[in-house]
Short mmCIF file of N, CA and C in Angstrom, two decimals:
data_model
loop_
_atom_site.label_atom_id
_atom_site.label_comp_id
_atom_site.label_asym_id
_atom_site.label_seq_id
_atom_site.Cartn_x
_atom_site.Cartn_y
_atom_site.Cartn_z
N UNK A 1 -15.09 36.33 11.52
CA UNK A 1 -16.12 35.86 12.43
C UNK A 1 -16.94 37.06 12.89
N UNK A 2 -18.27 36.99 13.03
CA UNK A 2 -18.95 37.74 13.48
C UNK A 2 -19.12 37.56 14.87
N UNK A 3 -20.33 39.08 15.59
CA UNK A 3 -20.49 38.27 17.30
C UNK A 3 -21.97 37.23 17.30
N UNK A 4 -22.46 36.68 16.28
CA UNK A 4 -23.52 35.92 16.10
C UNK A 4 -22.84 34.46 15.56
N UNK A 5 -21.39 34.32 14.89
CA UNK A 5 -20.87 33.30 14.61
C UNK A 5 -20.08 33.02 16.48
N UNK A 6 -19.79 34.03 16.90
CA UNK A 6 -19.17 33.78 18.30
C UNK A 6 -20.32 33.34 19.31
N UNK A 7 -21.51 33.59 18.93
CA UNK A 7 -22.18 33.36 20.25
C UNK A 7 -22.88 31.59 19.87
N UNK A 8 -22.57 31.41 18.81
CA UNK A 8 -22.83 30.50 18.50
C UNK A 8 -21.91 29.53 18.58
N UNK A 9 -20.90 29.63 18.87
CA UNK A 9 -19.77 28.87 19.89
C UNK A 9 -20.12 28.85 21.10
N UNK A 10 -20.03 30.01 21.58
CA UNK A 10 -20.33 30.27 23.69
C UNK A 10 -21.44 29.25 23.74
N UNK A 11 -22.25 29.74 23.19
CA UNK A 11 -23.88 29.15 24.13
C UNK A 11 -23.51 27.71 24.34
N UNK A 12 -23.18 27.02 23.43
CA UNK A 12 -23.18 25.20 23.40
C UNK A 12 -21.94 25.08 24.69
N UNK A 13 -21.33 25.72 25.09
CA UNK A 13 -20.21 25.47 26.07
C UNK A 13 -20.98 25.91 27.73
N UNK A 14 -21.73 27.30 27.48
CA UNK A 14 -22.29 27.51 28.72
C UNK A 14 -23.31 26.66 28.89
N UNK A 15 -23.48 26.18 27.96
CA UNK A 15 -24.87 25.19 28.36
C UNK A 15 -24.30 23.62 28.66
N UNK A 16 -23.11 23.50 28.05
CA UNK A 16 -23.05 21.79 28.20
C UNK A 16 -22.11 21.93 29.53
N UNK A 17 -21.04 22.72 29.56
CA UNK A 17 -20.35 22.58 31.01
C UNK A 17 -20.83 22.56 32.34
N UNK A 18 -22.11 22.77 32.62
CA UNK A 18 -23.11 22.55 33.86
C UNK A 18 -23.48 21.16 33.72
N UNK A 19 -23.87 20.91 32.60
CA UNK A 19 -24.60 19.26 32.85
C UNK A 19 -23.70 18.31 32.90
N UNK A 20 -22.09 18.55 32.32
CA UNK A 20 -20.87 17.54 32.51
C UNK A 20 -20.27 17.87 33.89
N UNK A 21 -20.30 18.79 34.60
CA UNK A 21 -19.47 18.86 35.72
C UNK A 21 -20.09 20.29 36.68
N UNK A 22 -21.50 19.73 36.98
CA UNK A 22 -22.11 21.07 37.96
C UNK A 22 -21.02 21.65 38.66
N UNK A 23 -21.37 22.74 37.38
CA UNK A 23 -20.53 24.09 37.97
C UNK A 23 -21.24 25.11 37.39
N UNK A 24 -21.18 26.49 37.70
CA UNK A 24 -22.00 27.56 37.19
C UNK A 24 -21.13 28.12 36.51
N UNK A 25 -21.37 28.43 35.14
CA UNK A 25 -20.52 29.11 34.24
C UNK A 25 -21.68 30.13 33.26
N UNK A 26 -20.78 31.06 33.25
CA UNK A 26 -21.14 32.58 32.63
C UNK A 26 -20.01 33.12 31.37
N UNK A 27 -20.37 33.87 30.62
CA UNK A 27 -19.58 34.64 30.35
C UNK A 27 -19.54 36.06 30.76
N UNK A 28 -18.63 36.01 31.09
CA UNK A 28 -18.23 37.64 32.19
C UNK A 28 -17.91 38.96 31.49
N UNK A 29 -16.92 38.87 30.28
CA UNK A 29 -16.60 40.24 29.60
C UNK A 29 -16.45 39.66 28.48
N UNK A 30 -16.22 41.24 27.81
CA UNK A 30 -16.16 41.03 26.16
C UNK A 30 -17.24 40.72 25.43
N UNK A 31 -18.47 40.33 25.90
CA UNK A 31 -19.47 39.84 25.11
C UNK A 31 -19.96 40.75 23.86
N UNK A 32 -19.06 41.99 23.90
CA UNK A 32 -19.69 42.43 22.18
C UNK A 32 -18.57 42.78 20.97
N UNK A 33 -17.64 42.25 21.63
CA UNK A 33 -16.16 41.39 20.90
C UNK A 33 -16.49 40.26 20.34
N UNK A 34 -16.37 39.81 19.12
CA UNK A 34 -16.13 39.23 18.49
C UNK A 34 -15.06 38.19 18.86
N UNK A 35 -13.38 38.93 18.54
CA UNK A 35 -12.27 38.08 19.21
C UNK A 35 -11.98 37.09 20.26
N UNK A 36 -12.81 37.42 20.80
CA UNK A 36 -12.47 37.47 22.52
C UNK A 36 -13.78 36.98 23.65
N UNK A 37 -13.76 36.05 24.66
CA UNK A 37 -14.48 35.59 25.29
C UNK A 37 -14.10 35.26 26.26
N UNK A 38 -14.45 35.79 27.80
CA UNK A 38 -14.07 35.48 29.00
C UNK A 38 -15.26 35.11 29.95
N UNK A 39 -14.97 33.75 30.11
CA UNK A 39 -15.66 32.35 31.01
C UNK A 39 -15.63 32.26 31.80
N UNK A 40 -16.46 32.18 32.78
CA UNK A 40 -15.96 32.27 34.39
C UNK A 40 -16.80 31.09 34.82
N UNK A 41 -16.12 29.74 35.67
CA UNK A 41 -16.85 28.47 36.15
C UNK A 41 -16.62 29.05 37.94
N UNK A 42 -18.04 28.31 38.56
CA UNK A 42 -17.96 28.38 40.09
C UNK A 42 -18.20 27.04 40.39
N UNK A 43 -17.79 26.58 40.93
CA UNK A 43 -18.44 25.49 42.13
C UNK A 43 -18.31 25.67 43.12
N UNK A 44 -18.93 24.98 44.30
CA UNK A 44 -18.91 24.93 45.52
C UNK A 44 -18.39 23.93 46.61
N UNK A 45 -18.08 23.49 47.19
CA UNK A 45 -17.84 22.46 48.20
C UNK A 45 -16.68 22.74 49.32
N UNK A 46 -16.99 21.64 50.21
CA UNK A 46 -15.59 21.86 51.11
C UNK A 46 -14.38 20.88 50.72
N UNK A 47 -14.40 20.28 49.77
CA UNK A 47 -13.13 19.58 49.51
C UNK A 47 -12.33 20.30 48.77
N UNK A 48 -11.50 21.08 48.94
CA UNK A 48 -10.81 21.93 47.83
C UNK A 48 -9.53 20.97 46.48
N UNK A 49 -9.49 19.89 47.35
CA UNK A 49 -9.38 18.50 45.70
C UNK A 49 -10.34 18.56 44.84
N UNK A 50 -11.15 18.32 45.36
CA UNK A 50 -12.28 17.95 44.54
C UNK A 50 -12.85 19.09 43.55
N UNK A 51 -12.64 20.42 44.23
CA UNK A 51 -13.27 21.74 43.68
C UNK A 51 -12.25 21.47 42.39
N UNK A 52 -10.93 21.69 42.84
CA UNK A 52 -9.74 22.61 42.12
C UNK A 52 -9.83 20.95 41.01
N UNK A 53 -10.12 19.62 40.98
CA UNK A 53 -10.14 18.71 40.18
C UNK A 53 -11.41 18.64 39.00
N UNK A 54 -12.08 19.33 39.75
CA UNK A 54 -13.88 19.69 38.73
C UNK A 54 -13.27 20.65 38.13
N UNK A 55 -13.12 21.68 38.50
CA UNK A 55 -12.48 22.75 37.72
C UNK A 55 -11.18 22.32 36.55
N UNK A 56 -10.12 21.59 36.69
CA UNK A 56 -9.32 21.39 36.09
C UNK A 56 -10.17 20.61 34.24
N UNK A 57 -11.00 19.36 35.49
CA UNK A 57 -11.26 18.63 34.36
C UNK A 57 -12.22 19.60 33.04
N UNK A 58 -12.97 20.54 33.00
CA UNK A 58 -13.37 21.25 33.11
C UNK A 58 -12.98 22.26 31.86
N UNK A 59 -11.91 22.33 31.98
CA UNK A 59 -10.80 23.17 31.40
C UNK A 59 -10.81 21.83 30.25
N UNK A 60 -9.86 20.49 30.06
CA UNK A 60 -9.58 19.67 29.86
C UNK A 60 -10.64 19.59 28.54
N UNK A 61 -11.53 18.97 29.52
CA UNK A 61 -13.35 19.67 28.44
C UNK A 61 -13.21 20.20 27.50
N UNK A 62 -13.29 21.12 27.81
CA UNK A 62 -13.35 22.59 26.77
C UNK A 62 -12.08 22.33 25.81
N UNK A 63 -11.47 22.15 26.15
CA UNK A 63 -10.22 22.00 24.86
C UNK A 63 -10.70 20.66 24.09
N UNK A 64 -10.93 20.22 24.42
CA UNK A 64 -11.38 18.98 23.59
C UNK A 64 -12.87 19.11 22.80
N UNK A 65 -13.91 19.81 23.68
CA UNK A 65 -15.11 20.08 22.88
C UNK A 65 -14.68 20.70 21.80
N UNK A 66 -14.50 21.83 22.24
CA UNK A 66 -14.10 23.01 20.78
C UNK A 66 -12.58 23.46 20.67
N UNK A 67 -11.50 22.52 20.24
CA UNK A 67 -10.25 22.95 19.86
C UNK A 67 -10.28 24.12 18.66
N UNK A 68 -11.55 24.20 18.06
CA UNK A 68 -11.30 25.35 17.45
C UNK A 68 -11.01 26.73 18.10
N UNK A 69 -11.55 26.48 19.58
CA UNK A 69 -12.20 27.69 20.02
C UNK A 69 -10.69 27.60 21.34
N UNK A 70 -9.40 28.11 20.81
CA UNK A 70 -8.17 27.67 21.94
C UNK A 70 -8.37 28.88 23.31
N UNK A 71 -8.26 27.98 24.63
CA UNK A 71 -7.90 29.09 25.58
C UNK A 71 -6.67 29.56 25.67
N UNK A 72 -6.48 31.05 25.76
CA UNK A 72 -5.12 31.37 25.97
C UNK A 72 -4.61 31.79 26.69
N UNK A 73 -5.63 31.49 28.13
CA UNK A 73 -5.00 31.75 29.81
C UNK A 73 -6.43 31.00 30.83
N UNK A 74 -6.05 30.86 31.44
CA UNK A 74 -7.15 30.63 32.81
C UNK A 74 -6.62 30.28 34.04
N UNK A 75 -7.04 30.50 34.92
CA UNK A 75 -6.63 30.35 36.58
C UNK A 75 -7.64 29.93 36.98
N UNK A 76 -7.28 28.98 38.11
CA UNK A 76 -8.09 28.47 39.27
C UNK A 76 -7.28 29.46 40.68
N UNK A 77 -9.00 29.79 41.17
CA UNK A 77 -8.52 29.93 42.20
C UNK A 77 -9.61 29.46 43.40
N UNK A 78 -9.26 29.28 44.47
CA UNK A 78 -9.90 28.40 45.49
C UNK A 78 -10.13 28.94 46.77
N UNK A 79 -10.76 29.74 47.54
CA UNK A 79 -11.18 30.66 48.62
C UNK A 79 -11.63 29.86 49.70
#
């Protein structure tokens, strides 16, 4: 895989995970790795169910959009 076959994975995920579940998502590091891609989702609100349940589903998402593309860690965390 190249980083032009990789970014061509990312983009369709940073772009569709906002319009399925407004949240702001980036990619944060690694972007000139090939291997490797680290995602970072925000939302906002005062229900911290509701945050930490957008976020979950979210996750859920993503494994199902692109099972090619497996996560092999992520945390929620809730402030």
């Amino acid at each position: 895989m190249s980083l032009k076959e990789k970014r061509s994975i990312i983009k369709p995920i940073l772009t569709r995970l906002p319009r399925q579940f407004n949240v702001a998502v980036a990619e944060i590091d690694h972007q000139d790795v090939w291997q490797t891609a680290v995602i970072a989702l925000v939302t906002i609100g005062n229900d911290t169910g509701h945050l930490h349940s957008q976020l979950e589903k979210s996750v859920a998402w993503l494994e199902q959009f692109r099972p090619d593309a497996p996560i092999a860690n992520y945390s929620i965390e809730i402030w």
